[in-house]
Coordinates of C-alpha atoms in Angstrom, one line a residue:
M135 CA 40.7 -136.0 7.5
Q136 CA 44.5 -136.3 7.6
L137 CA 45.3 -132.6 8.5
H138 CA 45.2 -133.3 12.2
K139 CA 47.9 -135.9 11.8
S140 CA 50.3 -133.4 10.1
P141 CA 50.1 -130.1 11.9
F142 CA 53.4 -128.9 10.6
K143 CA 52.4 -129.4 7.0
F144 CA 49.2 -127.5 7.6
S145 CA 51.2 -124.6 9.2
L146 CA 53.5 -124.6 6.2
I147 CA 50.7 -124.2 3.8
I148 CA 49.3 -121.3 5.8
F149 CA 52.7 -119.6 5.8
L150 CA 53.1 -120.0 2.0
L151 CA 49.7 -118.6 1.3
A152 CA 50.4 -115.7 3.6
C153 CA 53.7 -115.0 1.7
A154 CA 51.8 -115.1 -1.6
L155 CA 49.2 -112.7 -0.5
S156 CA 51.6 -110.3 1.3
P157 CA 55.1 -110.8 -0.2
L158 CA 56.9 -107.8 1.2
T159 CA 55.8 -106.5 4.5
A160 CA 56.9 -109.6 6.4
Q161 CA 60.3 -109.4 4.7
T162 CA 61.2 -105.8 5.1
N163 CA 59.2 -104.3 7.9
A164 CA 59.0 -101.2 5.7
N165 CA 57.5 -98.0 7.1
F166 CA 56.6 -96.5 3.7
T167 CA 55.0 -98.4 0.8
I168 CA 54.4 -97.3 -2.7
A169 CA 52.2 -99.3 -5.2
F170 CA 52.5 -98.3 -8.8
G171 CA 51.4 -99.5 -12.2
S172 CA 50.6 -98.5 -15.8
C173 CA 48.7 -99.5 -18.9
N174 CA 45.1 -99.7 -17.8
K175 CA 42.5 -100.2 -20.5
T176 CA 39.0 -99.6 -19.2
S177 CA 37.4 -102.0 -21.8
L178 CA 39.3 -104.8 -20.1
P179 CA 38.9 -106.2 -16.6
N180 CA 41.5 -105.1 -14.0
L181 CA 42.0 -108.1 -11.8
L182 CA 44.7 -106.4 -9.7
W183 CA 42.7 -103.8 -7.8
D184 CA 42.0 -106.1 -4.9
D185 CA 45.7 -107.1 -4.7
I186 CA 46.8 -103.4 -4.8
Q187 CA 44.2 -102.7 -2.0
A188 CA 45.5 -105.6 0.1
A189 CA 49.1 -104.2 -0.1
K190 CA 47.9 -101.2 2.0
A191 CA 50.3 -98.8 0.3
D192 CA 50.8 -95.3 1.6
I193 CA 50.3 -94.0 -2.0
F194 CA 49.5 -95.4 -5.4
I195 CA 51.3 -93.9 -8.4
W196 CA 50.0 -94.0 -12.0
G197 CA 53.0 -94.6 -14.4
G198 CA 51.0 -93.6 -17.5
D199 CA 48.4 -94.9 -19.9
I200 CA 45.8 -94.6 -17.2
V201 CA 43.2 -94.9 -20.0
Y202 CA 43.4 -95.6 -23.7
A203 CA 41.8 -92.6 -25.3
D204 CA 44.1 -91.7 -28.2
T205 CA 42.0 -88.7 -29.0
D206 CA 42.2 -84.9 -29.3
N207 CA 38.5 -84.7 -28.4
M208 CA 38.4 -83.6 -24.8
K209 CA 34.8 -84.8 -24.2
K210 CA 35.8 -88.3 -25.2
L211 CA 39.0 -88.2 -23.1
K212 CA 37.0 -87.0 -20.1
A213 CA 34.5 -89.8 -20.6
Y214 CA 37.3 -92.4 -20.4
Y215 CA 38.5 -91.0 -17.1
E216 CA 34.9 -90.9 -15.8
E217 CA 34.5 -94.6 -16.8
L218 CA 37.6 -95.5 -14.8
N219 CA 36.4 -93.5 -11.8
E220 CA 33.3 -95.7 -11.7
V221 CA 35.2 -99.0 -11.6
P222 CA 34.4 -100.5 -8.2
G223 CA 38.0 -101.7 -7.4
Y224 CA 39.5 -98.3 -8.3
K225 CA 36.8 -96.5 -6.3
R226 CA 37.7 -98.5 -3.2
L227 CA 41.4 -97.8 -3.7
K228 CA 40.7 -94.1 -4.1
S229 CA 38.7 -94.1 -0.8
T230 CA 41.7 -95.4 1.2
T231 CA 44.9 -94.4 -0.7
P232 CA 46.3 -91.1 -2.0
I233 CA 46.8 -91.3 -5.8
I234 CA 49.4 -89.4 -7.8
G235 CA 51.0 -90.0 -11.2
T236 CA 51.8 -89.0 -14.7
W237 CA 50.5 -89.7 -18.2
D238 CA 51.9 -91.6 -21.2
D239 CA 50.9 -91.4 -24.9
H240 CA 47.5 -93.0 -24.8
D241 CA 46.1 -90.8 -22.1
Y242 CA 48.1 -87.9 -23.4
G243 CA 46.0 -88.4 -26.5
M244 CA 48.3 -89.5 -29.3
N245 CA 50.1 -92.8 -29.8
D246 CA 53.8 -92.2 -29.4
G247 CA 52.9 -88.5 -29.2
G248 CA 55.3 -85.8 -28.2
V249 CA 55.7 -82.0 -28.5
H250 CA 53.6 -81.7 -31.6
F251 CA 50.4 -83.0 -30.2
K252 CA 48.0 -80.2 -30.9
A253 CA 45.6 -80.8 -28.0
K254 CA 48.2 -81.2 -25.3
K255 CA 47.3 -78.0 -23.3
E256 CA 43.6 -79.1 -23.2
S257 CA 44.6 -82.7 -22.4
Q258 CA 46.7 -81.5 -19.5
Q259 CA 43.7 -79.8 -17.8
V260 CA 41.5 -82.9 -18.2
F261 CA 44.3 -85.0 -16.7
L262 CA 44.7 -82.6 -13.8
D263 CA 40.9 -82.8 -13.3
F264 CA 41.1 -86.6 -13.1
M265 CA 44.0 -86.3 -10.6
N266 CA 41.9 -83.9 -8.4
V267 CA 44.5 -81.1 -8.7
P268 CA 42.9 -77.9 -7.3
Q269 CA 42.0 -75.2 -9.9
D270 CA 44.3 -72.7 -8.1
S271 CA 47.3 -75.0 -8.2
P272 CA 50.5 -73.7 -10.0
R273 CA 50.3 -77.0 -12.0
R274 CA 47.3 -75.6 -13.8
A275 CA 49.4 -72.8 -15.2
Q276 CA 52.7 -74.6 -16.0
E277 CA 53.3 -76.5 -19.2
G278 CA 53.5 -80.2 -18.6
V279 CA 52.2 -82.4 -15.8
Y280 CA 55.5 -82.9 -13.9
A281 CA 55.3 -82.5 -10.1
S282 CA 57.0 -83.0 -6.8
H283 CA 55.4 -84.8 -3.8
R284 CA 57.0 -85.0 -0.3
Y285 CA 56.3 -87.5 2.4
K286 CA 57.6 -88.1 5.9
S287 CA 58.2 -91.5 7.4
G288 CA 60.4 -92.7 10.2
G289 CA 61.9 -89.2 10.5
K290 CA 63.0 -89.2 6.9
T291 CA 61.8 -87.4 3.8
I292 CA 60.7 -89.2 0.7
K293 CA 60.3 -87.2 -2.4
V294 CA 58.4 -88.5 -5.5
L295 CA 59.4 -86.7 -8.7
V296 CA 56.8 -87.3 -11.4
L297 CA 58.2 -86.5 -14.8
D298 CA 56.4 -85.6 -18.0
T299 CA 58.0 -87.5 -20.9
R300 CA 55.4 -86.4 -23.5
Y301 CA 54.7 -82.6 -23.4
F302 CA 58.2 -81.5 -24.5
R303 CA 59.5 -84.7 -26.2
S304 CA 61.1 -84.2 -29.6
D305 CA 60.4 -86.4 -32.6
L306 CA 61.7 -89.9 -32.7
T307 CA 63.9 -91.3 -35.4
P308 CA 62.3 -94.3 -37.2
D309 CA 64.6 -97.2 -37.9
H310 CA 64.1 -98.3 -41.5
S311 CA 67.1 -100.6 -41.6
S312 CA 65.9 -103.2 -39.1
S313 CA 62.9 -104.6 -37.5
R314 CA 63.1 -102.2 -34.6
R315 CA 60.6 -99.3 -34.6
N316 CA 63.0 -96.5 -33.6
K317 CA 66.7 -95.9 -33.4
P318 CA 68.6 -93.4 -31.2
N319 CA 68.6 -89.8 -32.4
P320 CA 72.0 -88.4 -33.3
Y321 CA 73.8 -87.5 -30.0
G322 CA 72.7 -84.1 -28.8
Q323 CA 69.6 -83.9 -31.0
G324 CA 66.2 -83.4 -29.4
T325 CA 65.0 -83.6 -25.8
I326 CA 62.7 -85.6 -23.6
L327 CA 62.0 -83.2 -20.7
G328 CA 62.5 -79.7 -22.2
K329 CA 64.5 -76.9 -20.6
A330 CA 62.0 -75.8 -18.0
Q331 CA 61.5 -79.3 -16.7
W332 CA 65.2 -80.1 -16.7
D333 CA 65.8 -76.9 -14.6
W334 CA 63.0 -77.9 -12.2
L335 CA 64.4 -81.4 -11.9
E336 CA 67.9 -80.1 -11.0
R337 CA 66.5 -77.9 -8.3
E338 CA 64.4 -80.8 -6.9
L339 CA 67.4 -83.2 -6.8
S340 CA 69.6 -80.7 -5.2
D341 CA 67.5 -80.7 -2.0
P342 CA 69.9 -81.9 0.8
K343 CA 67.0 -82.5 3.2
V344 CA 65.6 -85.4 1.1
H345 CA 66.6 -88.9 2.0
Y346 CA 65.0 -90.9 -0.8
N347 CA 64.2 -89.7 -4.4
V348 CA 61.7 -91.7 -6.4
I349 CA 61.6 -90.6 -10.0
V350 CA 58.6 -91.6 -12.1
S351 CA 59.1 -91.9 -15.8
S352 CA 56.4 -93.2 -18.1
V353 CA 59.0 -94.8 -20.4
Q354 CA 62.0 -97.0 -19.5
F355 CA 65.2 -95.3 -18.6
L356 CA 67.8 -98.2 -18.5
S357 CA 66.4 -100.7 -21.0
S358 CA 67.1 -99.2 -24.4
E359 CA 67.9 -101.9 -27.0
H360 CA 64.3 -102.9 -27.9
G361 CA 63.6 -100.2 -30.4
F362 CA 60.4 -99.0 -28.7
E363 CA 60.0 -95.7 -26.8
C364 CA 62.6 -95.2 -24.1
W365 CA 65.1 -92.7 -22.9
G366 CA 67.7 -94.5 -25.0
N367 CA 66.3 -92.9 -28.1
F368 CA 67.9 -89.7 -26.8
P369 CA 71.3 -90.9 -25.5
H370 CA 72.5 -87.5 -24.5
E371 CA 69.4 -87.2 -22.2
V372 CA 70.4 -90.5 -20.6
D373 CA 73.9 -89.1 -19.9
K374 CA 72.4 -85.8 -18.7
L375 CA 70.2 -87.4 -16.0
E376 CA 73.0 -89.7 -14.8
Q377 CA 75.4 -86.8 -14.6
L378 CA 72.8 -84.8 -12.8
L379 CA 72.3 -87.5 -10.2
V380 CA 76.1 -87.4 -9.6
S381 CA 76.5 -83.6 -9.6
T382 CA 73.6 -82.9 -7.3
Q383 CA 74.6 -85.8 -4.9
A384 CA 70.9 -86.8 -4.9
K385 CA 70.3 -89.4 -2.2
N386 CA 69.0 -92.9 -2.8
V387 CA 67.4 -92.5 -6.2
I388 CA 65.2 -95.2 -7.8
I389 CA 63.3 -94.9 -11.1
L390 CA 59.8 -96.3 -11.7
S391 CA 58.6 -96.7 -15.3
G392 CA 55.9 -98.3 -17.4
D393 CA 54.7 -98.4 -21.0
R394 CA 56.1 -101.8 -22.2
H395 CA 53.4 -104.3 -21.3
I396 CA 56.1 -106.4 -19.6
S397 CA 57.5 -105.8 -16.1
E398 CA 61.1 -106.1 -15.1
I399 CA 63.9 -104.7 -12.9
S400 CA 67.0 -103.2 -14.4
K401 CA 70.2 -102.2 -12.6
K402 CA 73.2 -100.1 -13.6
E403 CA 76.4 -99.0 -11.8
V404 CA 76.8 -95.3 -12.7
P405 CA 80.3 -93.9 -12.3
G406 CA 80.4 -91.4 -9.5
L407 CA 77.1 -92.6 -8.0
A408 CA 77.4 -94.1 -4.6
Y409 CA 74.6 -96.7 -5.1
P410 CA 73.3 -98.7 -8.1
L411 CA 70.6 -97.1 -10.2
I412 CA 67.5 -99.2 -10.4
D413 CA 64.7 -98.9 -12.9
V414 CA 61.6 -100.8 -12.0
T415 CA 59.2 -101.2 -15.0
S416 CA 55.6 -102.1 -14.1
S417 CA 53.3 -102.7 -17.1
G418 CA 50.5 -103.5 -17.6
L419 CA 47.6 -103.6 -15.3
T420 CA 45.0 -104.9 -17.7
H421 CA 46.9 -106.3 -20.6
A422 CA 50.4 -107.7 -21.0
Y423 CA 52.6 -109.0 -23.8
R424 CA 52.0 -112.6 -23.0
K425 CA 53.7 -113.8 -26.2
F426 CA 57.0 -112.2 -25.1
S427 CA 59.9 -114.4 -26.2
G428 CA 62.8 -112.2 -25.3
E429 CA 64.6 -109.0 -26.1
P430 CA 68.1 -107.6 -25.1
N431 CA 68.5 -105.5 -22.0
T432 CA 72.1 -105.1 -20.9
Y433 CA 70.9 -104.0 -17.4
R434 CA 68.2 -106.6 -16.8
H435 CA 68.3 -107.6 -13.1
S436 CA 65.3 -109.8 -12.8
S437 CA 63.2 -112.2 -14.9
V438 CA 60.7 -110.6 -17.3
V439 CA 57.1 -110.7 -16.1
A440 CA 54.9 -111.2 -19.2
Q441 CA 51.6 -111.1 -17.5
E442 CA 49.4 -108.5 -15.8
S443 CA 51.2 -107.1 -12.8
F444 CA 51.8 -104.1 -10.6
G445 CA 54.8 -102.9 -8.6
L446 CA 55.5 -102.4 -5.0
L447 CA 58.3 -100.3 -3.5
E448 CA 58.8 -100.7 0.2
I449 CA 61.2 -98.4 2.0
N450 CA 62.7 -99.2 5.3
T451 CA 64.2 -95.9 6.6
E452 CA 65.7 -97.5 9.7
K453 CA 67.8 -100.0 7.7
N454 CA 68.2 -97.6 4.8
Q455 CA 67.0 -100.1 2.2
M456 CA 64.2 -100.7 -0.3
F457 CA 62.5 -103.9 -1.4
V458 CA 61.0 -103.7 -4.9
S459 CA 58.7 -106.4 -6.3
L460 CA 56.4 -107.2 -9.2
I461 CA 53.1 -108.7 -8.2
T462 CA 50.6 -110.7 -10.4
D463 CA 47.0 -111.6 -9.8
G464 CA 46.3 -113.2 -6.5
G465 CA 49.2 -111.4 -4.8
V466 CA 51.9 -113.7 -6.3
L467 CA 55.4 -112.4 -6.1
A468 CA 56.8 -112.7 -9.7
A469 CA 60.1 -110.8 -9.3
S470 CA 61.9 -108.8 -6.7
S471 CA 65.1 -107.1 -5.6
L472 CA 66.5 -105.9 -2.3
I473 CA 68.4 -102.6 -2.6
K474 CA 70.7 -101.5 0.2
F475 CA 72.0 -98.0 0.2

């Protein structure tokens, strides 16, 4: 009964609700929006599909662990994907939004799996079926699920480079001297991407007609002190990618990652790179590490989101900037960063 006496307060409430439900568009006037996420267990409810749908993204990117199959039985793996395809919220998203992405270990088929997973060729074909990749696509014949996708917006070209950090990845080195699961391999030992994928990535990053490069890695690139899977387990591969970004003069690169069941934004100033390198980790969609109490990350640039969330990347080509955010259930903005190139 008192609302009519306080019109300003009522308007303020409306404004705050609008910001919670649509945290980015009003702030950035972006002309290309990417929603992304990882770690989706079909046996658990995904409360974020309606929020992802409300973001009205131009594309949605899977960052890995699309399903939790952990199997070399392709009938079982296919059944998990089919179960996901029948989830109402995901079906609605598919009807309105193009979907691309990569896998991680649980949809690859083997927990922490890499080059030695015996069913990787068969698993790749089931993954490509789920992603609706045509049977005559060159991706059906190549080893690994890595791919390049190009989009035009505001007269600019946005390229999404989806990496495969599983198919070629060498063995990890267990850390028996501490509580950490893994420790970095000796410098120069092993690979994450394999030669063919590295050669492909160099060609893709060398394209001078691309204005924005979005690299999708299923595991974290910048955060490397936690002892779980990450690029830091292969320190020479970290150096190689950073040097490649400098040598190719790749424009406006940002990395999207998953896997960790926490979400965060990391930032590093790379010598020779004209802009800060950002790694946005979005994980997980259905289950998060809610008991998270802290871990080191030299490059942490945001608070850690220890609840179910997804990521949004909004690109404003006119202002040459990006706004990245991590969104929890109900469209609540949990962490964000404005990147100016």
